[in-house]
Structure formats: structure tokens, C-alpha cells
Amino acid sequence: MKYVSTRGEIPKLDFKDTVFEGLAEDGGLIVPERIPKLSEKEIEELRNLNYQELALRIFKYYVSDIEEKDLKELIERAYKNFRAKEVTPVVKAGDIYILELFHGPTWAFKDIALQFLGVLFEKLLLDTGKKINILGATSGDTGSAAIYGVKGKKNIAIFILHPYKRVSEIQALMMTTVIDPHVYNIAIEGTFDDCQAMVKAIFMDLEFKRRYRLTTVNSINWARIMSQMVYYFWAYFRVSEKEKCESVRISVPTGNFGDIFAGYLARKMLGENKIERLILATNENDILCRFVNNGDYSVREVKPTISPSMDIQVASNFERYLYYFYGEDPKKTKEIMERFSKERAIKFTEEEIKRVQKDFLSASINQEKTLETIREFYQETGYILDPHSAVGVKAGLKFKDKYPLICLATAHPAKFPETVSQALGFPIKLPEEIEKLYHLSQRFEILPAEIEKVKAFISKRAI
Ligand SMILES: *Cc1c(COP(=O)(O)O)cnc(C)c1O
């Protein structure tokens, strides 16, 4: 499989070339040259595989430059520390299914991609003798997942900026209690936007970037999307078997359009008769919901909510969807994205909206409804949802009809204990592994929001 840019102006890449890339050099995103549509026979051959075997079979469609036995070993290593043997178990709660994606080391779904990315980075670096320094900014979940993904890996150091005292206590602890010679947590005296702006500015200093071989692990990384496709297949097989049915609907709480885009690709491979539609669930930051329901993709202010990992306005993977939506036309994609970057809005026609709605249903769930859903769902089923998963469940239930409904649970409720306890009216019990974090020693550096200070810190410690 070769890879191209959504804007069509770079030479074709191999899979390995995509692994350390963020944006393509023409400003587009990297996508596979084609998405294979599987035959019924191919699909049935995948049905009874375990998670790791399934991942290997799916990855093989997209990775032709890593040997199968190596790929198999990477997958085994990536998922061996998950607390659930099935990696992403599907459980029934009331009359819907919950796909639990939070059994990795940082209790949220980003582990599924970043545990794989960590071992993949290390292998490619060891093969070539190269070293990299990862630099990123986090408002919570991604930073800890990235740190756990690369800690202890050879030839990699990681620098993660977070806003000092402005991430949740558990999120901070999950980062700062990782004591590893090549893991650096930098607590910035400022906001998440300050952190992100500094990271962007540092990457723009091409000389600095090259000298320290700086790399990102952001949500546009193709290998991350690819690893997330696996659990859509997994959930489809578990539920279609139990319900003895052909079609399901899957509800996905969405921020950057990464997770749901992986679902969109899985649907392309499986066929629209298998995943009837995806339900795109947003919180009050509803640009994607407005897109699906009214064709209005226009940027508004980011509003902080109780599902903070979805507090996003410009969804970084959206361009990939547009590329497929317009029949893999890079000229059209480029033209629209360039217009969007000037006008901060795209308006879609009635005909286009109808077409989008063949792929997605969508609802935006406000914070009051989210809290109410956590409470009511617990009362009805005994299952405790985290605020992100609750957004997905509520949106899913709005569209519940004859199709079995699968809702993605993207974080464990113990990651957001204050909100969940408030919703339930009693304090939730923290798992022992999370409780333990409060007693571990922490290591982090506090720096002012000044680029030169951050650069100096990195240059002293980069490998
Ligand atoms: C990142 C995140 C999301 C949103 O996922 P996207 O891929 O950005 O759409 C949802 N829930 C949780 C808990 C997350 O960490």
C-alpha cells in the first residue's frame, strides 16, 4: 500500500514514511492510496480472530513494508499490558452495547493507538539507528497516553507541556509520576492555548526542529487512525453474533474527528450494510454536529465543558473525510480547505447534506443532559459512564431503532471522579491503580510561558 496527500502534491509514500509525519509537505493529511472493500468471505475470515490477530490482518492491508512476523510482535507488545484480555471488551448495559476502550495504562482510549505507536517508533528507530525527541502540548489525555506509549523505549525522549494546575489532578498525576530518564513533564505557567502556541512556534523554527529531530504524536498521525479501526471490526463481530443480525449502529463521542474517522474507514471496508450509520456525538462544542445536521461547518469560540477531551472547534481529521466525501479529489479538497482557512467556515449544499447524512447521524449533548445521562443510565442499568462516554450514549439513544446500538466508552469514570460523583450523588470508588498514583513521587519542571526558556530546557536534555 502506498500513501498520498489529501492535497495531492507530494510523491507517494510508504507506510514507514508516514509514521513520523504530521502534516504532509503540501499542507494536506496523509491517506492510503485506496481503502480496500472486503468481500463477504474476507470478512467472515476475520470474525473469530482474537484482538491481536484481527489487528494483524487489518494492518496487513495497509502496511507492506514491515515483515509480518515483526508486525505481529509489535501488536503483541502494544497490548500485553492492557487490563482486559480482550483488549476492548464489549459489554451489555440495558439494551445497548458498550465498547470499553479504557483498559490501557492511562484509562482512556488514546492508549490503544499510542501504545502501538510507541513500539512502532522504537522498532523503526532501532532499525535505522536514529533518535527522536517528541514534543507535544496536552490538555490532559493525550499527553499521558503518549508518555506511557514511549516510556522505557530506546532512542526516544519525550517533552510534554501542560498548563500548570489547569489539568485535572488525576491527569497531572498520570504524567508526572512517570519517572523515566527520558520523560520530561513541563508545567507551563499559562493556559493550554499558551502551551499549544509555544509547541507550534518551536516546530516552525525549522533549524531547531531539525537539530533536535523533533517529532509529534498528534491525532493526525496515520498509524494512530489505523490502530483505531480494529475495535470497530471487533465490536461489529461481537454484537452481530450475539444479535444474529447483519447491521449495527455505532455512536462515537467526538472531538478531533479521529476516532470516528477510523470508524468511517472500518465502515468502508466492511460495507454500509454492516455499520448502517455512525452516530457523531458532540458536547456543546458542536461544529461537527452542525455540519451533519445543517451543513454549517463554521468555527465558534471553544467552550470548556465537563467532557474536556472533546472541547475542540477545528477538527484536525476533518480534511480526510472531505477527501473521501468528494470522491478522493485532491484539487477540490485543497480548494475547500484553503477557503476554510481564510473564512473559518464552510457551507454545504442541501444535496451535500443529504449525502453526509448517509454516513452519519448526529446530536449535540449539553452538560446538564450529560450529567443526567450518567445518573439515569446508572439507575437503569447499574453501569457508570464517564462524561465523554455519556455524550455518546445519550446521542446514541436518540437514534435508537431496530439496529443494535454500540456506544464507545472512551474513558473510565474514575478518570473524572468529581463530575461523575456529582452526577451520581455519591462518591465513586477509585480503582487501586489510580488510588496509588496519589502516593507516588512526582517529577516535573515549572517554566514560564516563554519560548526561549522551553527551547533552552529541551536543548539541554534532548537525546
Ligand atoms: C480524545 C478523546 C475523545 C475524542 O476523540 P477524537 O478522536 O478527538 O474525536 C473522546 N473521549 C476521550 C476520553 C478522549 O480522550
mmCIF file of C-alpha atoms in Angstrom, residues 2-350:
data_model
loop_
_atom_site.group_PDB
_atom_site.id
_atom_site.type_symbol
_atom_site.label_atom_id
_atom_site.label_comp_id
_atom_site.label_asym_id
_atom_site.label_seq_id
_atom_site.Cartn_x
_atom_site.Cartn_y
_atom_site.Cartn_z
ATOM 1 C CA LYS A 2 1.221 3.473 -0.891
ATOM 2 C CA TYR A 3 0.156 6.726 0.720
ATOM 3 C CA VAL A 4 -0.822 10.063 -0.792
ATOM 4 C CA SER A 5 -1.708 13.514 0.495
ATOM 5 C CA THR A 6 -5.309 14.764 0.576
ATOM 6 C CA ARG A 7 -3.990 17.769 -1.400
ATOM 7 C CA GLY A 8 -2.244 15.583 -3.955
ATOM 8 C CA GLU A 9 1.035 17.459 -4.230
ATOM 9 C CA ILE A 10 3.605 15.092 -2.726
ATOM 10 C CA PRO A 11 5.200 11.960 -4.176
ATOM 11 C CA LYS A 12 3.763 8.660 -2.938
ATOM 12 C CA LEU A 13 4.986 7.435 0.436
ATOM 13 C CA ASP A 14 5.432 4.028 2.031
ATOM 14 C CA PHE A 15 3.814 3.244 5.363
ATOM 15 C CA LYS A 16 7.106 3.729 7.210
ATOM 16 C CA ASP A 17 7.416 7.244 5.763
ATOM 17 C CA THR A 18 4.056 8.176 7.285
ATOM 18 C CA VAL A 19 4.926 7.097 10.831
ATOM 19 C CA PHE A 20 6.966 10.140 11.852
ATOM 20 C CA GLU A 21 4.951 12.603 9.767
ATOM 21 C CA GLY A 22 2.367 15.074 10.937
ATOM 22 C CA LEU A 23 1.125 17.155 8.040
ATOM 23 C CA ALA A 24 2.174 16.234 4.516
ATOM 24 C CA GLU A 25 4.582 18.743 2.992
ATOM 25 C CA ASP A 26 1.827 20.261 0.840
ATOM 26 C CA GLY A 27 -0.212 21.052 3.975
ATOM 27 C CA GLY A 28 -2.575 18.102 3.479
ATOM 28 C CA LEU A 29 -3.070 14.926 5.512
ATOM 29 C CA ILE A 30 -1.690 11.541 4.598
ATOM 30 C CA VAL A 31 -4.153 8.872 3.459
ATOM 31 C CA PRO A 32 -3.788 5.391 1.971
ATOM 32 C CA GLU A 33 -3.999 5.299 -1.812
ATOM 33 C CA ARG A 34 -7.149 3.197 -1.520
ATOM 34 C CA ILE A 35 -9.396 1.694 1.141
ATOM 35 C CA PRO A 36 -9.973 -1.972 0.332
ATOM 36 C CA LYS A 37 -13.618 -3.063 0.348
ATOM 37 C CA LEU A 38 -13.606 -6.567 1.822
ATOM 38 C CA SER A 39 -15.583 -9.460 0.334
ATOM 39 C CA GLU A 40 -18.048 -11.414 2.491
ATOM 40 C CA LYS A 41 -15.525 -14.249 2.543
ATOM 41 C CA GLU A 42 -12.725 -11.987 3.769
ATOM 42 C CA ILE A 43 -14.992 -10.551 6.439
ATOM 43 C CA GLU A 44 -16.014 -13.985 7.702
ATOM 44 C CA GLU A 45 -12.363 -14.986 7.971
ATOM 45 C CA LEU A 46 -11.833 -12.151 10.436
ATOM 46 C CA ARG A 47 -14.832 -12.912 12.615
ATOM 47 C CA ASN A 48 -13.370 -15.390 15.074
ATOM 48 C CA LEU A 49 -9.873 -13.983 15.483
ATOM 49 C CA ASN A 50 -8.688 -12.632 18.816
ATOM 50 C CA TYR A 51 -7.986 -8.891 19.069
ATOM 51 C CA GLN A 52 -4.290 -9.126 18.235
ATOM 52 C CA GLU A 53 -4.844 -11.479 15.277
ATOM 53 C CA LEU A 54 -7.573 -9.179 13.989
ATOM 54 C CA ALA A 55 -5.268 -6.170 14.288
ATOM 55 C CA LEU A 56 -2.574 -8.000 12.326
ATOM 56 C CA ARG A 57 -4.975 -8.892 9.494
ATOM 57 C CA ILE A 58 -6.278 -5.333 9.232
ATOM 58 C CA PHE A 59 -2.832 -3.724 9.462
ATOM 59 C CA LYS A 60 -1.593 -6.015 6.679
ATOM 60 C CA TYR A 61 -3.899 -4.277 4.215
ATOM 61 C CA TYR A 62 -2.095 -1.008 4.965
ATOM 62 C CA VAL A 63 1.471 -1.972 5.850
ATOM 63 C CA SER A 64 3.500 -3.595 3.104
ATOM 64 C CA ASP A 65 6.961 -2.532 4.206
ATOM 65 C CA ILE A 66 7.208 -4.251 7.601
ATOM 66 C CA GLU A 67 7.519 -8.033 7.757
ATOM 67 C CA GLU A 68 4.505 -9.890 9.077
ATOM 68 C CA LYS A 69 6.373 -11.507 11.954
ATOM 69 C CA ASP A 70 7.681 -8.124 13.105
ATOM 70 C CA LEU A 71 4.266 -6.532 12.860
ATOM 71 C CA LYS A 72 2.799 -9.401 14.870
ATOM 72 C CA GLU A 73 5.386 -8.924 17.595
ATOM 73 C CA LEU A 74 4.717 -5.164 17.759
ATOM 74 C CA ILE A 75 0.989 -5.776 18.186
ATOM 75 C CA GLU A 76 1.603 -8.358 20.931
ATOM 76 C CA ARG A 77 3.847 -5.918 22.781
ATOM 77 C CA ALA A 78 1.484 -2.976 22.385
ATOM 78 C CA TYR A 79 -1.465 -4.712 24.038
ATOM 79 C CA LYS A 80 0.157 -7.052 26.534
ATOM 80 C CA ASN A 81 -0.249 -4.656 29.476
ATOM 81 C CA PHE A 82 -3.930 -3.992 28.970
ATOM 82 C CA ARG A 83 -6.027 -4.946 31.974
ATOM 83 C CA ALA A 84 -8.594 -6.773 29.795
ATOM 84 C CA LYS A 85 -7.543 -9.906 27.938
ATOM 85 C CA GLU A 86 -9.859 -8.997 25.052
ATOM 86 C CA VAL A 87 -8.204 -5.515 24.926
ATOM 87 C CA THR A 88 -11.519 -3.762 24.123
ATOM 88 C CA PRO A 89 -14.350 -5.823 25.668
ATOM 89 C CA VAL A 90 -17.962 -5.331 24.608
ATOM 90 C CA VAL A 91 -20.437 -5.418 27.489
ATOM 91 C CA LYS A 92 -24.208 -5.196 27.502
ATOM 92 C CA ALA A 93 -25.840 -2.478 29.631
ATOM 93 C CA GLY A 94 -29.620 -2.266 29.441
ATOM 94 C CA ASP A 95 -30.445 -2.910 25.804
ATOM 95 C CA ILE A 96 -27.336 -1.327 24.319
ATOM 96 C CA TYR A 97 -23.731 -2.447 23.981
ATOM 97 C CA ILE A 98 -20.747 -0.591 25.418
ATOM 98 C CA LEU A 99 -17.386 -0.979 23.700
ATOM 99 C CA GLU A 100 -14.903 -0.369 26.537
ATOM 100 C CA LEU A 101 -11.793 1.328 25.229
ATOM 101 C CA PHE A 102 -10.279 2.272 28.591
ATOM 102 C CA HIS A 103 -8.333 -0.775 29.722
ATOM 103 C CA GLY A 104 -4.906 0.598 28.820
ATOM 104 C CA PRO A 105 -2.391 2.213 31.185
ATOM 105 C CA THR A 106 -3.946 5.705 31.240
ATOM 106 C CA TRP A 107 -7.585 4.571 31.395
ATOM 107 C CA ALA A 108 -8.723 6.250 28.156
ATOM 108 C CA PHE A 109 -8.950 5.195 24.525
ATOM 109 C CA LYS A 110 -5.881 7.064 23.303
ATOM 110 C CA ASP A 111 -3.803 4.220 24.749
ATOM 111 C CA ILE A 112 -4.997 1.911 22.000
ATOM 112 C CA ALA A 113 -3.249 3.948 19.338
ATOM 113 C CA LEU A 114 -0.356 5.308 21.390
ATOM 114 C CA GLN A 115 0.752 2.001 22.896
ATOM 115 C CA PHE A 116 1.105 0.715 19.341
ATOM 116 C CA LEU A 117 2.777 3.909 18.119
ATOM 117 C CA GLY A 118 5.363 3.673 20.930
ATOM 118 C CA VAL A 119 6.574 0.194 19.955
ATOM 119 C CA LEU A 120 6.411 1.072 16.261
ATOM 120 C CA PHE A 121 8.548 4.205 16.760
ATOM 121 C CA GLU A 122 11.114 2.236 18.714
ATOM 122 C CA LYS A 123 11.378 -0.500 16.095
ATOM 123 C CA LEU A 124 11.830 1.897 13.189
ATOM 124 C CA LEU A 125 14.414 3.907 15.142
ATOM 125 C CA LEU A 126 16.400 0.820 16.139
ATOM 126 C CA ASP A 127 16.347 -0.379 12.501
ATOM 127 C CA THR A 128 17.850 2.883 11.276
ATOM 128 C CA GLY A 129 19.951 3.921 14.300
ATOM 129 C CA LYS A 130 18.086 7.240 14.520
ATOM 130 C CA LYS A 131 16.936 9.043 17.660
ATOM 131 C CA ILE A 132 13.975 11.376 18.106
ATOM 132 C CA ASN A 133 12.635 13.834 20.624
ATOM 133 C CA ILE A 134 8.870 14.039 20.882
ATOM 134 C CA LEU A 135 7.396 17.414 21.742
ATOM 135 C CA GLY A 136 3.733 17.960 22.485
ATOM 136 C CA ALA A 137 1.210 20.020 24.413
ATOM 137 C CA THR A 138 -1.662 18.416 26.265
ATOM 138 C CA SER A 139 -4.845 19.439 27.998
ATOM 139 C CA GLY A 140 -4.906 16.033 29.683
ATOM 140 C CA ASP A 141 -5.451 12.678 27.999
ATOM 141 C CA THR A 142 -3.120 12.690 25.017
ATOM 142 C CA GLY A 143 -0.029 13.687 26.997
ATOM 143 C CA SER A 144 -0.301 10.878 29.495
ATOM 144 C CA ALA A 145 -1.094 8.309 26.797
ATOM 145 C CA ALA A 146 1.928 9.473 24.779
ATOM 146 C CA ILE A 147 4.200 9.307 27.823
ATOM 147 C CA TYR A 148 3.065 5.781 28.655
ATOM 148 C CA GLY A 149 3.456 4.856 24.991
ATOM 149 C CA VAL A 150 7.131 5.794 24.789
ATOM 150 C CA LYS A 151 8.469 5.436 28.350
ATOM 151 C CA GLY A 152 11.303 2.962 28.554
ATOM 152 C CA LYS A 153 11.654 2.867 24.752
ATOM 153 C CA LYS A 154 15.124 3.158 23.281
ATOM 154 C CA ASN A 155 16.192 6.186 21.192
ATOM 155 C CA ILE A 156 13.186 8.299 22.217
ATOM 156 C CA ALA A 157 12.858 11.198 24.633
ATOM 157 C CA ILE A 158 9.553 12.971 25.221
ATOM 158 C CA PHE A 159 8.773 16.544 26.322
ATOM 159 C CA ILE A 160 5.136 17.226 27.205
ATOM 160 C CA LEU A 161 3.872 20.701 28.085
ATOM 161 C CA HIS A 162 0.763 21.008 30.200
ATOM 162 C CA PRO A 163 -0.812 24.123 31.764
ATOM 163 C CA TYR A 164 0.308 24.197 35.409
ATOM 164 C CA LYS A 165 -2.600 23.465 37.781
ATOM 165 C CA ARG A 166 -5.058 23.574 34.888
ATOM 166 C CA VAL A 167 -5.376 19.871 34.134
ATOM 167 C CA SER A 168 -7.297 17.555 36.456
ATOM 168 C CA GLU A 169 -5.381 16.143 39.386
ATOM 169 C CA ILE A 170 -5.524 12.591 38.073
ATOM 170 C CA GLN A 171 -4.464 13.667 34.604
ATOM 171 C CA ALA A 172 -1.483 15.528 36.063
ATOM 172 C CA LEU A 173 -0.505 12.578 38.261
ATOM 173 C CA MET A 174 -0.674 10.178 35.337
ATOM 174 C CA MET A 175 2.019 12.241 33.658
ATOM 175 C CA THR A 176 4.209 13.456 36.471
ATOM 176 C CA THR A 177 4.551 10.153 38.339
ATOM 177 C CA VAL A 178 6.273 8.574 35.355
ATOM 178 C CA ILE A 179 9.875 8.737 36.470
ATOM 179 C CA ASP A 180 11.966 7.831 33.475
ATOM 180 C CA PRO A 181 15.291 9.323 32.362
ATOM 181 C CA HIS A 182 13.815 10.392 29.001
ATOM 182 C CA VAL A 183 10.372 11.591 30.088
ATOM 183 C CA TYR A 184 10.105 15.347 30.748
ATOM 184 C CA ASN A 185 6.916 16.959 32.016
ATOM 185 C CA ILE A 186 6.922 20.715 31.697
ATOM 186 C CA ALA A 187 4.225 22.538 33.659
ATOM 187 C CA ILE A 188 3.740 25.911 31.978
ATOM 188 C CA GLU A 189 2.570 28.923 33.941
ATOM 189 C CA GLY A 190 -0.210 29.668 31.476
ATOM 190 C CA THR A 191 -3.148 28.119 29.644
ATOM 191 C CA PHE A 192 -3.397 25.142 27.303
ATOM 192 C CA ASP A 193 -3.501 27.607 24.400
ATOM 193 C CA ASP A 194 -0.146 29.050 25.547
ATOM 194 C CA CYS A 195 1.314 25.540 25.589
ATOM 195 C CA GLN A 196 -0.016 24.745 22.154
ATOM 196 C CA ALA A 197 1.106 28.060 20.684
ATOM 197 C CA MET A 198 4.646 27.502 22.005
ATOM 198 C CA VAL A 199 4.821 23.990 20.582
ATOM 199 C CA LYS A 200 3.640 25.300 17.205
ATOM 200 C CA ALA A 201 6.196 28.095 17.277
ATOM 201 C CA ILE A 202 9.012 25.712 18.167
ATOM 202 C CA PHE A 203 8.086 23.437 15.256
ATOM 203 C CA MET A 204 8.137 26.475 12.960
ATOM 204 C CA ASP A 205 11.790 27.044 13.878
ATOM 205 C CA LEU A 206 12.949 24.539 11.264
ATOM 206 C CA GLU A 207 16.589 24.755 12.271
ATOM 207 C CA PHE A 208 15.756 23.882 15.891
ATOM 208 C CA LYS A 209 13.322 21.191 14.769
ATOM 209 C CA ARG A 210 15.950 19.545 12.559
ATOM 210 C CA ARG A 211 18.785 19.855 15.059
ATOM 211 C CA TYR A 212 16.844 18.025 17.776
ATOM 212 C CA ARG A 213 14.882 15.777 15.400
ATOM 213 C CA LEU A 214 11.598 16.887 16.917
ATOM 214 C CA THR A 215 8.521 14.770 16.232
ATOM 215 C CA THR A 216 4.845 14.988 17.200
ATOM 216 C CA VAL A 217 2.360 12.310 18.150
ATOM 217 C CA ASN A 218 -0.744 14.281 17.288
ATOM 218 C CA SER A 219 -4.104 12.921 16.268
ATOM 219 C CA ILE A 220 -3.489 13.278 12.540
ATOM 220 C CA ASN A 221 -0.854 10.541 12.609
ATOM 221 C CA TRP A 222 -1.973 7.817 10.186
ATOM 222 C CA ALA A 223 -0.744 4.896 12.335
ATOM 223 C CA ARG A 224 -2.979 6.148 15.154
ATOM 224 C CA ILE A 225 -6.053 6.129 12.912
ATOM 225 C CA MET A 226 -5.163 2.699 11.578
ATOM 226 C CA SER A 227 -4.886 1.189 15.070
ATOM 227 C CA GLN A 228 -8.302 2.585 15.961
ATOM 228 C CA MET A 229 -10.043 0.835 13.058
ATOM 229 C CA VAL A 230 -9.540 -2.540 14.716
ATOM 230 C CA TYR A 231 -12.037 -2.121 17.531
ATOM 231 C CA TYR A 232 -14.868 -1.205 15.136
ATOM 232 C CA PHE A 233 -14.418 -4.574 13.455
ATOM 233 C CA TRP A 234 -14.120 -6.232 16.861
ATOM 234 C CA ALA A 235 -17.337 -4.687 18.173
ATOM 235 C CA TYR A 236 -19.201 -5.396 14.955
ATOM 236 C CA PHE A 237 -18.328 -9.096 15.165
ATOM 237 C CA ARG A 238 -19.219 -9.441 18.857
ATOM 238 C CA VAL A 239 -22.584 -7.724 18.539
ATOM 239 C CA SER A 240 -23.719 -9.082 15.164
ATOM 240 C CA GLU A 241 -23.037 -12.563 16.503
ATOM 241 C CA LYS A 242 -24.989 -12.023 19.738
ATOM 242 C CA GLU A 243 -27.903 -10.337 17.993
ATOM 243 C CA LYS A 244 -27.745 -12.628 14.951
ATOM 244 C CA CYS A 245 -28.012 -9.570 12.744
ATOM 245 C CA GLU A 246 -26.261 -8.047 9.780
ATOM 246 C CA SER A 247 -26.320 -4.316 10.639
ATOM 247 C CA VAL A 248 -25.417 -2.247 13.701
ATOM 248 C CA ARG A 249 -25.160 1.451 14.540
ATOM 249 C CA ILE A 250 -22.171 2.814 16.419
ATOM 250 C CA SER A 251 -22.149 6.010 18.477
ATOM 251 C CA VAL A 252 -18.860 7.852 18.908
ATOM 252 C CA PRO A 253 -18.140 10.818 21.217
ATOM 253 C CA THR A 254 -16.118 13.110 19.001
ATOM 254 C CA GLY A 255 -13.625 15.974 19.252
ATOM 255 C CA ASN A 256 -10.917 15.894 16.619
ATOM 256 C CA PHE A 257 -12.819 13.564 14.276
ATOM 257 C CA GLY A 258 -10.025 10.983 14.742
ATOM 258 C CA ASP A 259 -11.852 8.136 16.377
ATOM 259 C CA ILE A 260 -14.970 8.479 14.255
ATOM 260 C CA PHE A 261 -12.885 8.763 11.101
ATOM 261 C CA ALA A 262 -11.350 5.367 11.951
ATOM 262 C CA GLY A 263 -14.950 4.123 12.230
ATOM 263 C CA TYR A 264 -15.760 5.644 8.852
ATOM 264 C CA LEU A 265 -12.871 3.737 7.258
ATOM 265 C CA ALA A 266 -13.857 0.490 9.003
ATOM 266 C CA ARG A 267 -17.347 1.028 7.565
ATOM 267 C CA LYS A 268 -15.889 1.470 4.076
ATOM 268 C CA MET A 269 -14.037 -1.830 4.443
ATOM 269 C CA LEU A 270 -16.950 -3.750 5.960
ATOM 270 C CA GLY A 271 -19.703 -2.181 3.853
ATOM 271 C CA GLU A 272 -22.584 0.118 4.629
ATOM 272 C CA ASN A 273 -24.864 -2.847 5.255
ATOM 273 C CA LYS A 274 -22.710 -3.840 8.257
ATOM 274 C CA ILE A 275 -22.348 -0.493 10.008
ATOM 275 C CA GLU A 276 -25.600 1.132 8.956
ATOM 276 C CA ARG A 277 -24.546 4.564 10.187
ATOM 277 C CA LEU A 278 -22.169 6.140 12.648
ATOM 278 C CA ILE A 279 -23.599 8.485 15.238
ATOM 279 C CA LEU A 280 -21.430 11.546 15.689
ATOM 280 C CA ALA A 281 -21.858 12.788 19.256
ATOM 281 C CA THR A 282 -20.532 16.166 20.382
ATOM 282 C CA ASN A 283 -20.759 18.241 23.532
ATOM 283 C CA GLU A 284 -21.611 21.954 23.312
ATOM 284 C CA ASN A 285 -18.626 22.416 21.020
ATOM 285 C CA ASP A 286 -20.853 21.296 18.203
ATOM 286 C CA ILE A 287 -19.212 22.312 14.915
ATOM 287 C CA LEU A 288 -19.302 18.719 13.654
ATOM 288 C CA CYS A 289 -22.926 18.252 14.678
ATOM 289 C CA ARG A 290 -23.904 21.458 12.864
ATOM 290 C CA PHE A 291 -22.024 20.139 9.845
ATOM 291 C CA VAL A 292 -24.022 16.897 9.744
ATOM 292 C CA ASN A 293 -27.409 18.374 10.544
ATOM 293 C CA ASN A 294 -27.277 21.741 8.717
ATOM 294 C CA GLY A 295 -24.174 21.743 6.534
ATOM 295 C CA ASP A 296 -22.736 24.524 8.688
ATOM 296 C CA TYR A 297 -19.052 23.947 9.428
ATOM 297 C CA SER A 298 -18.189 27.289 10.993
ATOM 298 C CA VAL A 299 -15.797 27.931 13.861
ATOM 299 C CA ARG A 300 -17.070 29.391 17.123
ATOM 300 C CA GLU A 301 -15.366 30.008 20.474
ATOM 301 C CA VAL A 302 -14.240 26.900 22.344
ATOM 302 C CA LYS A 303 -16.409 26.386 25.401
ATOM 303 C CA PRO A 304 -14.877 24.484 28.335
ATOM 304 C CA THR A 305 -17.116 21.564 29.409
ATOM 305 C CA ILE A 306 -17.158 18.509 31.682
ATOM 306 C CA SER A 307 -16.034 16.390 28.703
ATOM 307 C CA PRO A 308 -12.798 18.347 28.154
ATOM 308 C CA SER A 309 -11.202 15.993 25.617
ATOM 309 C CA MET A 310 -13.950 16.969 23.193
ATOM 310 C CA ASP A 311 -13.641 20.732 23.695
ATOM 311 C CA ILE A 312 -12.421 21.302 20.179
ATOM 312 C CA GLN A 313 -13.643 23.511 17.355
ATOM 313 C CA VAL A 314 -11.438 22.805 14.350
ATOM 314 C CA ALA A 315 -11.384 19.017 13.983
ATOM 315 C CA SER A 316 -7.959 18.170 12.660
ATOM 316 C CA ASN A 317 -9.010 14.995 10.803
ATOM 317 C CA PHE A 318 -11.987 16.546 9.056
ATOM 318 C CA GLU A 319 -9.980 17.137 5.894
ATOM 319 C CA ARG A 320 -9.573 13.382 5.488
ATOM 320 C CA TYR A 321 -13.321 12.916 5.485
ATOM 321 C CA LEU A 322 -13.772 15.700 2.903
ATOM 322 C CA TYR A 323 -11.244 13.987 0.672
ATOM 323 C CA TYR A 324 -13.337 10.813 0.546
ATOM 324 C CA PHE A 325 -16.591 12.739 0.503
ATOM 325 C CA TYR A 326 -15.515 14.425 -2.738
ATOM 326 C CA GLY A 327 -14.516 11.137 -4.357
ATOM 327 C CA GLU A 328 -10.798 11.336 -3.481
ATOM 328 C CA ASP A 329 -10.391 14.589 -5.362
ATOM 329 C CA PRO A 330 -7.290 16.395 -4.028
ATOM 330 C CA LYS A 331 -7.940 19.596 -6.024
ATOM 331 C CA LYS A 332 -11.394 20.030 -4.571
ATOM 332 C CA THR A 333 -10.148 19.183 -1.062
ATOM 333 C CA LYS A 334 -7.357 21.718 -1.302
ATOM 334 C CA GLU A 335 -9.642 24.421 -2.635
ATOM 335 C CA ILE A 336 -12.170 23.915 0.170
ATOM 336 C CA MET A 337 -9.555 23.752 2.934
ATOM 337 C CA GLU A 338 -7.827 26.891 1.682
ATOM 338 C CA ARG A 339 -11.130 28.693 1.626
ATOM 339 C CA PHE A 340 -11.857 27.414 5.131
ATOM 340 C CA SER A 341 -8.540 28.663 6.484
ATOM 341 C CA LYS A 342 -9.410 32.176 5.248
ATOM 342 C CA GLU A 343 -13.118 32.307 6.038
ATOM 343 C CA ARG A 344 -13.235 29.966 9.074
ATOM 344 C CA ALA A 345 -16.448 28.499 7.689
ATOM 345 C CA ILE A 346 -17.653 26.084 5.031
ATOM 346 C CA LYS A 347 -21.281 25.986 3.934
ATOM 347 C CA PHE A 348 -22.504 22.751 2.373
ATOM 348 C CA THR A 349 -25.406 22.462 -0.110
ATOM 349 C CA GLU A 350 -28.672 20.578 0.518
#
